[in-house]
PDB file of C-alpha atoms in Angstrom:
ATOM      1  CA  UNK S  12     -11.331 -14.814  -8.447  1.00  0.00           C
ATOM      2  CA  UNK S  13     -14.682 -14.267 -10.523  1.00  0.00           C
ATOM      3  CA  UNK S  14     -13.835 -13.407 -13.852  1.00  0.00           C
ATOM      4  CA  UNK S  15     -16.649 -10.435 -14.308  1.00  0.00           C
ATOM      5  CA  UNK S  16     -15.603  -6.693 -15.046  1.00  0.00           C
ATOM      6  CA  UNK S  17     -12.517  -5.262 -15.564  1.00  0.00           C
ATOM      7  CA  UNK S  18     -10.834  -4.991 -12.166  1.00  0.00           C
ATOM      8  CA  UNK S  19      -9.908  -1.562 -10.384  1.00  0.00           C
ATOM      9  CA  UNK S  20      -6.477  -0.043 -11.757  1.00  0.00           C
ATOM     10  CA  UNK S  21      -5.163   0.870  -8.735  1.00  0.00           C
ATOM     11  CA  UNK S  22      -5.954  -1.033  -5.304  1.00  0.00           C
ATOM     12  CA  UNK S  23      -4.713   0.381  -2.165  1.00  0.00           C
ATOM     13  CA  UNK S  24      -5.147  -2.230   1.076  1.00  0.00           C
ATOM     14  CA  UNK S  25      -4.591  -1.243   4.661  1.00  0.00           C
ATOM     15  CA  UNK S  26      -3.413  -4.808   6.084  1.00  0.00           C
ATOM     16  CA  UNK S  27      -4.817  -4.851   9.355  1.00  0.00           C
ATOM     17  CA  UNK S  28      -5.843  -7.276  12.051  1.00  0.00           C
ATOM     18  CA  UNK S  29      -2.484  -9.164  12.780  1.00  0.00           C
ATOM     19  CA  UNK S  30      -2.587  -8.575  15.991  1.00  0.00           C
ATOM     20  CA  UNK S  31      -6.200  -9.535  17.095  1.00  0.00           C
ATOM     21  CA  UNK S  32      -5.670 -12.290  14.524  1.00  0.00           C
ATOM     22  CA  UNK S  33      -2.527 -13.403  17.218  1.00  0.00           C
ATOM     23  CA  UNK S  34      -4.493 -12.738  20.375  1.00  0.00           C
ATOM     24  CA  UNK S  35      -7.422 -15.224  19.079  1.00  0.00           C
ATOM     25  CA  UNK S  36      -5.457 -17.837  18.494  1.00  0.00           C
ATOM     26  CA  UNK S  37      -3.537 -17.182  21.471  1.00  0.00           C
ATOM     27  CA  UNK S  38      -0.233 -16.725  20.351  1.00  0.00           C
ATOM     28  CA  UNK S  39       2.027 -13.772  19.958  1.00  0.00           C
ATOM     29  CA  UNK S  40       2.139 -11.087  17.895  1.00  0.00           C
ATOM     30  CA  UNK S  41       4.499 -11.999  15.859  1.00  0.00           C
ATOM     31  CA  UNK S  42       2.562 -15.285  15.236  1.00  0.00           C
ATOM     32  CA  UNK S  43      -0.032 -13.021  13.480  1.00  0.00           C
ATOM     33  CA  UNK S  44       2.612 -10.898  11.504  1.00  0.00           C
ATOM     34  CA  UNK S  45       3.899 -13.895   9.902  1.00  0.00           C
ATOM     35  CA  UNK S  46       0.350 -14.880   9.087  1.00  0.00           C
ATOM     36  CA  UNK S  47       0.061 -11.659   7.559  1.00  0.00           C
ATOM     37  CA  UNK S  48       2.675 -12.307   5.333  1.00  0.00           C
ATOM     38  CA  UNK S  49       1.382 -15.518   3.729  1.00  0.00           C
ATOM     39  CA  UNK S  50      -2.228 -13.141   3.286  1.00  0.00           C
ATOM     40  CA  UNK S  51       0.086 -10.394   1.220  1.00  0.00           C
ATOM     41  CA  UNK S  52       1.403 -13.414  -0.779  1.00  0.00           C
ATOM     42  CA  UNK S  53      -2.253 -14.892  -1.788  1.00  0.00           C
ATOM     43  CA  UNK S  54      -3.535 -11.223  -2.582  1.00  0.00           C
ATOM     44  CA  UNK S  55      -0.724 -10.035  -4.669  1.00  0.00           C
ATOM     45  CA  UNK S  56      -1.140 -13.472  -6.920  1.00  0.00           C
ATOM     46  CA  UNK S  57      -5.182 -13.277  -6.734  1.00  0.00           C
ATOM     47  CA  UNK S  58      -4.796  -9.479  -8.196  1.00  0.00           C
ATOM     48  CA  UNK S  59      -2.293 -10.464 -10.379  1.00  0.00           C
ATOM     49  CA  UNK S  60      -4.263 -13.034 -11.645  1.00  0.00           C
ATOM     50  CA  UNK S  61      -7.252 -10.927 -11.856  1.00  0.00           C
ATOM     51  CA  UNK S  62      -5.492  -8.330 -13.684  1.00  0.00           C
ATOM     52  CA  UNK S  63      -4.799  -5.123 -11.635  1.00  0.00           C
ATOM     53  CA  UNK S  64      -2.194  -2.830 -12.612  1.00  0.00           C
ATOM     54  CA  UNK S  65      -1.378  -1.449  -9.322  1.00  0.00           C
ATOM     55  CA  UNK S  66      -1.552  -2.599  -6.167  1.00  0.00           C
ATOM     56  CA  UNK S  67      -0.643  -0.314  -2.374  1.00  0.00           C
ATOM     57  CA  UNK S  68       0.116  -2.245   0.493  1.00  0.00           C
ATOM     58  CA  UNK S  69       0.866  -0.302   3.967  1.00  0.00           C
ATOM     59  CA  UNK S  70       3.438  -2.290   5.584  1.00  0.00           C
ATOM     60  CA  UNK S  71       4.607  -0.050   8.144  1.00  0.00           C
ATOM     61  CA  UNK S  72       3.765   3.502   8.805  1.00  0.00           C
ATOM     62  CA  UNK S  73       5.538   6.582  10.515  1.00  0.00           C
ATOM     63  CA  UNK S  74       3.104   5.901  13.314  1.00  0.00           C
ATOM     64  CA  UNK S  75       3.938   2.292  13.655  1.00  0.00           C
ATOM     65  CA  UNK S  76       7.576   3.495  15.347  1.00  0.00           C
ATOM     66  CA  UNK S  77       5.387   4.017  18.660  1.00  0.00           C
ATOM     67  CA  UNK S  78       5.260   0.042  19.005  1.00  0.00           C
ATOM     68  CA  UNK S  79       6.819  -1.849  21.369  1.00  0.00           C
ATOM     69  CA  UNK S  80      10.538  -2.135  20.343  1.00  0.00           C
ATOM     70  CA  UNK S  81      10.649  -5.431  19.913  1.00  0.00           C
ATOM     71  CA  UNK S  82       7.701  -6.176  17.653  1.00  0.00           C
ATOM     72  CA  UNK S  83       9.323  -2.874  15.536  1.00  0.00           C
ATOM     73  CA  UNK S  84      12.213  -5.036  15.324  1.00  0.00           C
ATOM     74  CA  UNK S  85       9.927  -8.241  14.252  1.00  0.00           C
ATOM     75  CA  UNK S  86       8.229  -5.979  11.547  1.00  0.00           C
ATOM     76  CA  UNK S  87      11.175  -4.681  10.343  1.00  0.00           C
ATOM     77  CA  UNK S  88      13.281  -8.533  10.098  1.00  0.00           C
ATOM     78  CA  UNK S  89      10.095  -9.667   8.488  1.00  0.00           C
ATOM     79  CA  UNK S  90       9.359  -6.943   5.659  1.00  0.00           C
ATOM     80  CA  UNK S  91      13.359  -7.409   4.784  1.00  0.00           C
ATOM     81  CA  UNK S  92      13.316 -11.739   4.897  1.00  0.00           C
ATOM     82  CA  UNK S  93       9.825 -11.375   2.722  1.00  0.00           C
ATOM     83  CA  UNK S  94      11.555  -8.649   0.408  1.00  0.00           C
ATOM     84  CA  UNK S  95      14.934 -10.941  -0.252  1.00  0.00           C
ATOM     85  CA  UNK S  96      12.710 -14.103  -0.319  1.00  0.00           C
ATOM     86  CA  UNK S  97      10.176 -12.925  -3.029  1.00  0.00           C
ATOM     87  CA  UNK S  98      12.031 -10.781  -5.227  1.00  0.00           C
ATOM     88  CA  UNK S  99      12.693 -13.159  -7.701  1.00  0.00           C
ATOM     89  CA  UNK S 100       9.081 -14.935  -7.594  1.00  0.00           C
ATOM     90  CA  UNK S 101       7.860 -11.603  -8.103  1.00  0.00           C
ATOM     91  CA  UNK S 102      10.257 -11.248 -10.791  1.00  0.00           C
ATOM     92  CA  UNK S 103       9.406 -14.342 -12.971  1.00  0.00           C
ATOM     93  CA  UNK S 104       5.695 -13.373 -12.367  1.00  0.00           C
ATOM     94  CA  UNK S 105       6.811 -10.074 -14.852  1.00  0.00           C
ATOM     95  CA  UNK S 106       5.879  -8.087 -10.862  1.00  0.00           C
ATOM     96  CA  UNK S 107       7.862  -4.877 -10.397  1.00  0.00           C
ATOM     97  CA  UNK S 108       8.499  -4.124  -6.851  1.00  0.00           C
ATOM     98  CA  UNK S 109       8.506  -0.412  -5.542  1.00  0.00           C
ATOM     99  CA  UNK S 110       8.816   1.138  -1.981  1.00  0.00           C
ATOM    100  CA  UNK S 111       7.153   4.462  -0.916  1.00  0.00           C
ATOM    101  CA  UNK S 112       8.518   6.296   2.535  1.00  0.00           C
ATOM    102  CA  UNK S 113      11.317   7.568   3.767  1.00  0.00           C
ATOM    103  CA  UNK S 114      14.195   4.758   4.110  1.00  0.00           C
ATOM    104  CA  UNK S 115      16.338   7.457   6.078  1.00  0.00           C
ATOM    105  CA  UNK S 116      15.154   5.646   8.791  1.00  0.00           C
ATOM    106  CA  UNK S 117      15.406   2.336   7.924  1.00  0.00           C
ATOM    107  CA  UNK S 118      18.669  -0.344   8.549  1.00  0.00           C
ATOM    108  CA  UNK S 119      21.311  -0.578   5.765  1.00  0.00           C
ATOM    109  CA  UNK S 120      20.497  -3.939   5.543  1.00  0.00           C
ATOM    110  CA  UNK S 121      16.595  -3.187   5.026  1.00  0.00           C
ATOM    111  CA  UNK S 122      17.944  -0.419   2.620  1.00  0.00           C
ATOM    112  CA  UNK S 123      19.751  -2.686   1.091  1.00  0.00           C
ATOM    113  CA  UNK S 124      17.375  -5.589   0.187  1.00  0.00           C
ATOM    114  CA  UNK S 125      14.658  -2.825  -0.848  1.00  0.00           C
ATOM    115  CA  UNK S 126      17.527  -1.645  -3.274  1.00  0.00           C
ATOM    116  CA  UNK S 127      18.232  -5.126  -4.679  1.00  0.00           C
ATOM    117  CA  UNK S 128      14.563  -6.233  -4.769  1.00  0.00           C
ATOM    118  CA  UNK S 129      13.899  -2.762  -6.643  1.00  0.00           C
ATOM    119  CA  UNK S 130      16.780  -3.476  -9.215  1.00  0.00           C
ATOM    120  CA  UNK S 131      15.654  -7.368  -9.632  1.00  0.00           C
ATOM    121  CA  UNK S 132      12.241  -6.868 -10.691  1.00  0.00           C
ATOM    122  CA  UNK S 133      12.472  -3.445 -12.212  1.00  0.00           C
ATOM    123  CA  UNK S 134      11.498  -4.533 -15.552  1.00  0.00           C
ATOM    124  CA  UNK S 135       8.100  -6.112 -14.606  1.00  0.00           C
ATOM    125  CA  UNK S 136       5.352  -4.962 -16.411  1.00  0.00           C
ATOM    126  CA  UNK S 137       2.287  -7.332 -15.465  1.00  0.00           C
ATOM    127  CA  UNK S 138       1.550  -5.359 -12.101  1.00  0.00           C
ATOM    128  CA  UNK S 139       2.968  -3.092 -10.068  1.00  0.00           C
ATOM    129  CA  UNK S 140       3.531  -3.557  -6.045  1.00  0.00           C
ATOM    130  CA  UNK S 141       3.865  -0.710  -3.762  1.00  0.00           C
ATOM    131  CA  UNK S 142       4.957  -1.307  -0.559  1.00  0.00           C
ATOM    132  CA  UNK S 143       4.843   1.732   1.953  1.00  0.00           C
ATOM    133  CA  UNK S 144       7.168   1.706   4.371  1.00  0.00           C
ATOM    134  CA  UNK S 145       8.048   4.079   6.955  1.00  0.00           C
ATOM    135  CA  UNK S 146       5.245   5.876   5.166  1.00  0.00           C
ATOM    136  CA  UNK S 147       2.300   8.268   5.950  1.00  0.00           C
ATOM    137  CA  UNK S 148       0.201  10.728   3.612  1.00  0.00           C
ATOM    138  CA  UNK S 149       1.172  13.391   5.770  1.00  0.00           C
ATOM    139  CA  UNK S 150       4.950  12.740   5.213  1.00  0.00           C
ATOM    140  CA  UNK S 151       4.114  12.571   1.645  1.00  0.00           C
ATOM    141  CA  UNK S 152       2.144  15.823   1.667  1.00  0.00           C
ATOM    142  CA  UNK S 153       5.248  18.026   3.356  1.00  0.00           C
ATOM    143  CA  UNK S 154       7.499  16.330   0.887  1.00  0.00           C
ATOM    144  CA  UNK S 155       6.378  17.573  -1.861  1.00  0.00           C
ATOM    145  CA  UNK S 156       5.764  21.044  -0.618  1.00  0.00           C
ATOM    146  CA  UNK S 157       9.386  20.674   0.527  1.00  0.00           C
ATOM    147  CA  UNK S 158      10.222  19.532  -3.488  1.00  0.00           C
ATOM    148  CA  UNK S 159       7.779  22.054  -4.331  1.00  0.00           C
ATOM    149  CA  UNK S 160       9.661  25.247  -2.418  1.00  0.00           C
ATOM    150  CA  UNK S 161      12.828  24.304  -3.533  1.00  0.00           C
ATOM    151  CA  UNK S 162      11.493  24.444  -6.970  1.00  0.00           C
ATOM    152  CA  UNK S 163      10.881  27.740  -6.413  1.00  0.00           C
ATOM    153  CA  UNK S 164      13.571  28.609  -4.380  1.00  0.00           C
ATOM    154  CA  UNK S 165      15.777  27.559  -7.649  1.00  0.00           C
ATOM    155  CA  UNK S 166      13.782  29.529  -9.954  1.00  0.00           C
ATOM    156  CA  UNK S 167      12.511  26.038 -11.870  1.00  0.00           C
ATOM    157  CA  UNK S 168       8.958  26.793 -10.657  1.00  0.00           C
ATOM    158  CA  UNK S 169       6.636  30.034 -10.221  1.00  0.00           C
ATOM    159  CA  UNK S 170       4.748  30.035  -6.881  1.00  0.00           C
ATOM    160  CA  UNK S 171       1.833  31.268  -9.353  1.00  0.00           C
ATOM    161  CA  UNK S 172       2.496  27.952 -11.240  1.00  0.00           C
ATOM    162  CA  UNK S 173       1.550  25.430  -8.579  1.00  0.00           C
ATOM    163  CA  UNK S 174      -1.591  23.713  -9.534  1.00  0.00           C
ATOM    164  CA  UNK S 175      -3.048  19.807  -8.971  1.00  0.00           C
ATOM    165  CA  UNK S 176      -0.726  18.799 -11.440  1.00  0.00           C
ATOM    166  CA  UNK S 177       2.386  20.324 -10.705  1.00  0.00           C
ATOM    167  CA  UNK S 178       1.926  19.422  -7.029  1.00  0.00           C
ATOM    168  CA  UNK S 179       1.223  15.602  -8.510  1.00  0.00           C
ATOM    169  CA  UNK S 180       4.195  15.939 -10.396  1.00  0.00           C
ATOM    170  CA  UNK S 181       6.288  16.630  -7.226  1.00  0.00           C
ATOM    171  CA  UNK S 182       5.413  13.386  -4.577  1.00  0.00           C
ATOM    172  CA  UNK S 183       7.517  11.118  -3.722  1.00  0.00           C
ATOM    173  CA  UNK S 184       6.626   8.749  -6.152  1.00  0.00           C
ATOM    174  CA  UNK S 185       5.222  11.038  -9.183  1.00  0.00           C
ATOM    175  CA  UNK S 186       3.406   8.200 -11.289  1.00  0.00           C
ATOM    176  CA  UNK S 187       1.736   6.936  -8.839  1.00  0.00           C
ATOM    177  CA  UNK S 188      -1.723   6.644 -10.219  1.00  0.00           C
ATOM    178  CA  UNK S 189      -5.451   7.675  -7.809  1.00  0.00           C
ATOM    179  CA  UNK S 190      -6.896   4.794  -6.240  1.00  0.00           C
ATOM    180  CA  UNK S 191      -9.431   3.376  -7.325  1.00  0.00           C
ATOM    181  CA  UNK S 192     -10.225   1.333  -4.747  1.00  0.00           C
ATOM    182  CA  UNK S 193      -8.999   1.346  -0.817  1.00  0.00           C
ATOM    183  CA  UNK S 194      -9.775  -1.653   1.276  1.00  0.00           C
ATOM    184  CA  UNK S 195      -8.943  -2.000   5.016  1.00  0.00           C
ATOM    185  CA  UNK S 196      -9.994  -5.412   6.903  1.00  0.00           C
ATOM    186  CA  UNK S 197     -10.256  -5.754  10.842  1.00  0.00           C
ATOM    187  CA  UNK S 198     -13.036  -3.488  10.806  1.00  0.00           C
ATOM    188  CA  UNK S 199     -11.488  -0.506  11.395  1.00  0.00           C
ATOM    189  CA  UNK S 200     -13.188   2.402   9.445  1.00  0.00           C
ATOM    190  CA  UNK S 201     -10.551   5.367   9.376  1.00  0.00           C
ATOM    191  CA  UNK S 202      -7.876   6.312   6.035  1.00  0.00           C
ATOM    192  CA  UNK S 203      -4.725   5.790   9.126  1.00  0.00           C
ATOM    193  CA  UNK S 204      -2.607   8.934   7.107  1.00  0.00           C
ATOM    194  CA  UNK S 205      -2.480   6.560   3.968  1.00  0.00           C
ATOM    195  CA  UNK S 206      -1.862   7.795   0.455  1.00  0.00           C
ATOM    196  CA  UNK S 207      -3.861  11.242   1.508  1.00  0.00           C
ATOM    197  CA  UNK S 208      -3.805  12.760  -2.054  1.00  0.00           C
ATOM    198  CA  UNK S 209      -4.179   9.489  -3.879  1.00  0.00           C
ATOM    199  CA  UNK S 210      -7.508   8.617  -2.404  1.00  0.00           C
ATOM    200  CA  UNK S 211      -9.121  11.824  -3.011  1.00  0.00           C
ATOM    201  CA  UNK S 212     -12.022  10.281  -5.358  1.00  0.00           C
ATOM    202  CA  UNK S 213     -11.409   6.445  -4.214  1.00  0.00           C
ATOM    203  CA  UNK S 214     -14.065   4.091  -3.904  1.00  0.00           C
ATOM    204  CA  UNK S 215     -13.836   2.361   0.314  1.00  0.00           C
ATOM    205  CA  UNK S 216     -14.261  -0.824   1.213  1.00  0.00           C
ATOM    206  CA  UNK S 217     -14.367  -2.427   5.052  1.00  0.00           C
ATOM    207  CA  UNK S 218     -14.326  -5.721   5.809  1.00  0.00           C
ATOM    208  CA  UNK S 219     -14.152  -7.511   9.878  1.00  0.00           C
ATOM    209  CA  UNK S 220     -12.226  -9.917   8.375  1.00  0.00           C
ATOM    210  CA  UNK S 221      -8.528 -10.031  10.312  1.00  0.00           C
ATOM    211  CA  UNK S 222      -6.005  -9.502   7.366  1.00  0.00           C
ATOM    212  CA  UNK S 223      -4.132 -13.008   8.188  1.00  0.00           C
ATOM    213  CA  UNK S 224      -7.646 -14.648   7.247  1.00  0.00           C
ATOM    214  CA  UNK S 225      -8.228 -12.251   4.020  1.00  0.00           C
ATOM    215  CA  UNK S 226      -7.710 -13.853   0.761  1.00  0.00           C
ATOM    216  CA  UNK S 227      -9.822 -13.988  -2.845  1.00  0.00           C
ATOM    217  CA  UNK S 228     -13.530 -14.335  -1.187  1.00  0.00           C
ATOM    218  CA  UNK S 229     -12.817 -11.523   0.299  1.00  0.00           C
ATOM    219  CA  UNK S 230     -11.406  -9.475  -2.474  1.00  0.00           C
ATOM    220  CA  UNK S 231     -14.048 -10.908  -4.894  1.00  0.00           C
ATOM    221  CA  UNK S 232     -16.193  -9.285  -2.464  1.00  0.00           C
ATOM    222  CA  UNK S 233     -14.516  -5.522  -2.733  1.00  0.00           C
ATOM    223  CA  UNK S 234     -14.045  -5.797  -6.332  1.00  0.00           C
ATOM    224  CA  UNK S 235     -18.393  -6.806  -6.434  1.00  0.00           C
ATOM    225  CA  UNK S 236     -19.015  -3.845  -4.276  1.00  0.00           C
ATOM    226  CA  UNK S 237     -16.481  -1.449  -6.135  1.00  0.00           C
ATOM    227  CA  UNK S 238     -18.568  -2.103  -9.641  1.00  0.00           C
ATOM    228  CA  UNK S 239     -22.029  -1.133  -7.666  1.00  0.00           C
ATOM    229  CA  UNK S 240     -20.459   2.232  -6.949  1.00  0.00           C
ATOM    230  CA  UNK S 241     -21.688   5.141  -9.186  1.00  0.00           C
ATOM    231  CA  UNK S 242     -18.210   7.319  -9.379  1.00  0.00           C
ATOM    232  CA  UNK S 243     -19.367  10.449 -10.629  1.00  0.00           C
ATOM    233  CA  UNK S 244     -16.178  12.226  -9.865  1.00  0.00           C
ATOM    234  CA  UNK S 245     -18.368  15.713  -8.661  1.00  0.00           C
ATOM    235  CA  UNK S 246     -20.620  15.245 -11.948  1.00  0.00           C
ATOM    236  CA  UNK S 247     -24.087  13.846 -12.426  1.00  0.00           C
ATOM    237  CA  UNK S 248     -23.984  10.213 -13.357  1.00  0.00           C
ATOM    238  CA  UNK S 249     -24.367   9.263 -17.307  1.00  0.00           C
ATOM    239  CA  UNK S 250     -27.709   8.551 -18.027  1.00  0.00           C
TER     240      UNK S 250
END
């Protein structure tokens, strides 16, 4: 990682490409999952290391249920076996370790290493990581105006009181921060229901590169592109 200007606060990634990566090299798709695990682990320690403060990764979304059964289950047995197996890495590397989505859904086992991993690196302070799963701006978006009518319904909230903020205040996760920056590799060129209100002013970035092959040239690359951008946030730019 180039040490230039200050990195983007918040990075949001949509990992994709495992697949493809899989059918390239002629193995399965789970072959290219796992592959995509060992790209999550070089990113998280190259934006660590570069000194972003939030990073997004979409692990699995609402959408992803429509898969094959079996590679669900694969997904699923990997996110948990990654979750239990990094924790405390993630931990000594001062990483707290959130999930985003509904986990209604989701085994008690899965529940239950999201809850320990949660608890085990809750007082990390260096980054934070953000894993969606079973997640989808949509879901987040009728969430909130579900928080937000009960709210009312209680008498907590006027209807005449709902603004940006109090709707911010009202998500699923309530601190979570705009992006800055969204990446998505395989060449895809589409926001795939991800953090809908978060990216409202982010900066996008595409790459062809499969996720399994992505790694610090390529975020190098992002970060480069994301300090070309003029982010004028509806203003003129500063002279």
């Amino acid at each position: 990682m180039s040490a230039a200007r200050t990195p983007p606060a918040h990075v949001a990634i949509i990992m994709d490409g495992n697949g493809r990566w899989a059918q390239q090299h002629l193995r399965p798709r789970a072959f290219g999952h796992k592959a995509g695990r060992v790209a999550v682990d070089r990113v998280v320690t190259a934006c660590a290391k570069a000194g972003v403060k939030m990073l997004s990764l979409y692990a699995f979304s609402t959408e992803n249920w429509r898969r094959p059964p079996h590679e669900v289950k694969i997904l699923m047995e990997l996110i948990e076996t990654a979750l239990r197996e990094e924790a405390e890495k993630m931990r000594k590397n001062d990483i707290r370790l959130r999930v985003l989505g509904d986990r209604t859904a989701l085994s008690a086992s899965l529940r239950s290493a999201i809850d320990d991993a949660e608890a085990l690196t809750a007082s990390g302070s260096r980054m934070d990581v953000v894993l969606a799963i079973n997640y989808s701006g949509q879901w987040a978006l009728c969430e909130t105006a579900r928080r937000l009518a009960q709210a009312v319904a209680d008498g907590t909230l006027q209807a005449d009181a709902i603004d940006e903020a109090a709707f911010s205040a009202h998500r699923p996760m309530p601190d979570l921060p705009p992006v800055d920056l969204l990446i998505r590799s395989s060449g895809e060129m589409r926001l795939s229901n991800f953090h809908l209100w978060e990216l409202a002013y982010a900066e996008l970035w595409f790459t062809d590169v499969l996720w399994p092959d992505f790694g610090e040239a390529q975020l190098d690359a992002a970060f480069a592109a994301y300090h070309h951008r003029d982010r004028r946030f509806g203003a003129l730019s500063q002279p």
